[in-house]
Amino acid sequence: MIRIDCPWCGMRDEAEFTYRGDATVTRPGANAPEEAFHDFVYARKNPRGWHVEWWYHSSGCRQYLKVVRHTMTHEVRTVARATETPEVPSE
Amino acid sequence: MSQPFRLPAGGHVDRAQNLAFTFDGKPFTGHPGDTLASALLANGVRLVGRSFKLHRPRGIFSAGPEEPNALAEMRDGARREPNTRMTQIELHDGLVAASQNRWPSLRWDLLSLNSLIAPVLSAGFYYKTFMWPAGFWEKVYEPLIRRSAGLGRASGQNDPDFYETMQAHCDVLIIGAGPAGLAAARVAGASGQRVMLCEQDSILGASLLGQDEAWRTATLAALAAMPNVTLLPRTNVFGAYDANVVGALERVTDHMLASPAHTPRQRYWTIRAGKIIHATGAHERFIAFPDNDRPGVMLAGSAAAYVRRFGVKAGRRAMLFANNDAAFEDFFTLQDAGIGIAGIVDPRTDSAGAEAARARGITVWADSQVIGTAGTLALQGARVARRGSSGTDTLVAADLLCVSGGINPAVQLASQSRTPVEWNERLQSWVPGTPILPQFAAGSVNAVTGIAAAAADGARAGAAATGGDAAISLPTGAVADATVLPFWEVSVKGKSFVDIQDDVTADDIRLAAREGYKHIEHAKRYTTHTMGTDQGKSGGLIGAAVLAAARGERVQDIGMPTFRPFTQPVTWGAIAGPNIGKHFEPTRLTALHDWHVRRGAEFMDTGAWVRPGLYPAPADSDAWDTVLREARAVRRSVGICDVSTLGKIDVQGKDAAVFLDRLYTNTFSTLPIGRARYGLMLREDGIIFDDGTTSRLAEDHFFVTTTTANAGPVMQHMEFYLQTVWPDLDVTLASVTDQWAAMSIAGPNARATIQKVVEGLDLSNEAFPFMAVGDATVKGCPVRVFRISFSGEMAYEIATPAGFAETVWQAVIDAGEAFRIEPYGLEALGLLRIEKGHVAGSELNGTTTASDLGLGKMIKKRGDFVGRALASRPGLTDPGRPHLVGIRSVSRGEQIRAGSHLVETGTTLSLGWITGVTRAVELDGWIGLALLEGGEARKGTRMTATSPLHGESVEVEILSPHFVDPENARVRV
Ligand SMILES: [Zn+2]
């Protein structure tokens, strides 16, 4: 069970959160072409290593958090607020 | 003497007290401190079960959780539990246990004929033999396998016990209370940090039991005096998960006949540890040789444990087959206890152990091996031969054959923590490498063997974890070298088991390799090696070594199968904990629930909500009578329905209108204050997500409703876009579903009804037209009135703070008395919406687009919104896609079934399916809604609705989905 240090609530179990996917993709602007939206919805990198993900504190403060997680070890390095840009380790 | 194999003294048993128990109906006695296994051995019981596949006779093989053979059905009646390990069952007075897997009796097992057809039951036999012909599977093979290959039987009744769920945090968790674990706890506890010590056994000490009892007692006393240390005996850590979170099962009352009142049978612990010290010890492994499963063959350390801990002789005349000196030391314990000694068979040519044995007058056959055993239901002797010689062998008489092939450090939990395992040359086994998480390993799991050395290693780990002082007194005890000669299998013809529980032989492993299942994970699944309840704790590595040899590789190069939870079986009751029956998930009741109960409603579960399905009246002869009566009241006069379950979201803020414009396909910024509008919400991929009405209560204040099912998901969706995509918008969201009760009053007399009770609001059609919204009061209770309709009739929805719900509802009922108002439930609601052609969950099913459902004109042409870009993709706009239509049976009385396929009459190609059906009140007979390819163009034609499942075909007309008032005039009068 992953533990996530919510910036609003403190250290909590994974069970309190809902995974919401890749936080490295950004919704295209209003006039962006269909292809940009296609990539936003469907194209994912599936990296082996550090990854920035949305975790929603659904049984807590109901805030979406940016979690820097290692996809092999599940280590959580950083938990940031939605509007922040967390540092991602190179290795 | 009732216990002929009980020693006169020694061990942790209380000889002054007798405990009566039965095994297979026969009465026996034992003592407090016994396990079922030790008590049976004390009584001379050797045969305790039949094997899983071949029904071979089996005896007690070990003294702990690694036990492959001695599995019992514990207790009877509702508390009967299969596959419990006799080596872990604490004896109690009145205990009832039965052997498993034998029919009709343990001694005369007819299915042991399986042994004679054993060549058929080789590796992969389930895959090869029972796959063809297919029809035979259900009728012949499965019942046969169920009778012959099943393990124990579950009770088939509700579990009468209850289970607790525990949550815990600590700085240091120590797993295992042998010399290493106790020393680690002593050091860590002295540091003042919060320490938890879990031990699967009922008493703490492990290998210390019957050895340095003074040190053990002093250490336990010191730990008991530390308020920061929690000792959890009878608690097995069954799984290690991410971030040093572990799961553990505490057996609270399994050592009693039944749980005392208010006491849980077991506790399921979730422990979050800062640091973990693995002091999990090691499991002794055996050696593969022909008929190594005979009752009387036992792990050497276990035979010693029966002497030291239980004061029990596992046999009268013992011999040893071992490749390491540590096992010799265990064997000497048997000699010291007065057990007759037949000799030692050692594959090594020379050893310190052999010298010590000879000094004790014990015969040692060096450079030799056991090539078979004699006896049927019990061991009578072992055949000994020199290694590599094809010459004569000697039959040595013995009723106990102790075996040791070395030890397997218990790396399961460390490995589950993603600590890589490393090969230890000295032990010929895996040990934990460098951990990723803040963890440590100490004692024999860390390849540090011998009591004093293991304790010193534990003290070191305790100090490393806490910064404490490792200098503590150390126990004394076994010191012999655990170094082994690599020796896995005696290579002679015969049934040499590598997995005794699953009846997997060395030949099975080789067969798997020959047939291409060479990867260790493949060989495991093909042969079922290590897949039993013991998970191959003592035999897993032997099978791996045989596989490695078959591949021409070294065992350390082929790896081990992934270790997964659970290290020991966990009962479902403990996993479920208190979350059973009605507590499995929360039940949501509306504020009007009690009224519905008093009215005699029949309820339906919709998600977590419990809603009235219908309100039967005494005169109704069946459910359809009720539903049609309720729906007719709405079409002809007036009805009232509890719609409190609809999701409600309060949206406020300067940018609330802009926010809703971006989330919905239609525009809300143009909505006047005091008006409602139907809205459609897409997912980003262009598929419909949800629908509902949204009202504008003020310039910066909207009240959004969602479908009942999507109340939560829509809220999350809104929060996601607000927090992550448009955080610059000034908007605040609040879910108010439970705060507002809501009721729909529908029918031609709806206005006349509520006009009698609604105060402070002009409800005339001119002042309060269709889609108007306003505040008012009913009997002094504040209400919001919405003129919206789901049924297609003139209708009002009245929402009121939940505490006023029944007052308002009853006031409306009283006002409607003159019009014979009827409360209507979910069934009538469904009937009315199908007649009107309103979509619901079975059409908003996650695959449909706005144009599929005839809602294409709700997509605005200008401005961005979620789903805009991808909704216009060709695949989603293809006119051939299934389209919403109405259907009606041509022969009016003929029933149509939801889920039926629509085919052109005389063909079988499905062109669509029926999403909902009902008997109608507005017109005769059965109608429904369907999604039909090219549905628009097919209107006016006839097709066949077919349900192969029911063998039914019905001719139907394809129509507009709006059976009632397609011009939508009624809602506006
Ligand atoms: Zn939080």
PDB file of N, CA and C in Angstrom, chain B residues 187 191 462-470:
ATOM      1  N   VAL B 187      16.870  -4.364  22.126  1.00  0.00           N
ATOM      2  CA  VAL B 187      17.680  -3.175  21.816  1.00  0.00           C
ATOM      3  C   VAL B 187      16.787  -2.035  21.341  1.00  0.00           C
ATOM      4  N   SER B 191      15.558   1.874  23.220  1.00  0.00           N
ATOM      5  CA  SER B 191      15.748   3.206  22.626  1.00  0.00           C
ATOM      6  C   SER B 191      14.544   4.103  22.880  1.00  0.00           C
ATOM      7  N   GLY B 462      18.672  -4.259  15.616  1.00  0.00           N
ATOM      8  CA  GLY B 462      17.890  -3.382  16.478  1.00  0.00           C
ATOM      9  C   GLY B 462      18.583  -2.052  16.690  1.00  0.00           C
ATOM     10  N   ALA B 463      19.912  -2.113  16.842  1.00  0.00           N
ATOM     11  CA  ALA B 463      20.683  -0.883  17.024  1.00  0.00           C
ATOM     12  C   ALA B 463      20.715  -0.066  15.740  1.00  0.00           C
ATOM     13  N   ALA B 464      20.860  -0.747  14.614  1.00  0.00           N
ATOM     14  CA  ALA B 464      20.909  -0.040  13.334  1.00  0.00           C
ATOM     15  C   ALA B 464      19.583   0.651  13.042  1.00  0.00           C
ATOM     16  N   ALA B 465      18.485   0.040  13.471  1.00  0.00           N
ATOM     17  CA  ALA B 465      17.172   0.615  13.179  1.00  0.00           C
ATOM     18  C   ALA B 465      16.846   1.793  14.075  1.00  0.00           C
ATOM     19  N   THR B 466      17.426   1.813  15.283  1.00  0.00           N
ATOM     20  CA  THR B 466      17.002   2.828  16.257  1.00  0.00           C
ATOM     21  C   THR B 466      18.131   3.715  16.755  1.00  0.00           C
ATOM     22  N   GLY B 467      19.370   3.357  16.453  1.00  0.00           N
ATOM     23  CA  GLY B 467      20.481   4.089  17.057  1.00  0.00           C
ATOM     24  C   GLY B 467      20.731   3.655  18.495  1.00  0.00           C
ATOM     25  N   GLY B 468      20.120   2.547  18.910  1.00  0.00           N
ATOM     26  CA  GLY B 468      20.277   2.072  20.289  1.00  0.00           C
ATOM     27  C   GLY B 468      21.606   1.360  20.506  1.00  0.00           C
ATOM     28  N   ASP B 469      21.747   0.794  21.682  1.00  0.00           N
ATOM     29  CA  ASP B 469      23.000   0.149  22.074  1.00  0.00           C
ATOM     30  C   ASP B 469      22.883  -1.363  21.880  1.00  0.00           C
ATOM     31  N   ALA B 470      23.744  -1.915  21.034  1.00  0.00           N
ATOM     32  CA  ALA B 470      23.652  -3.335  20.698  1.00  0.00           C
ATOM     33  C   ALA B 470      24.275  -4.228  21.755  1.00  0.00           C
TER      34      ALA B 470
END
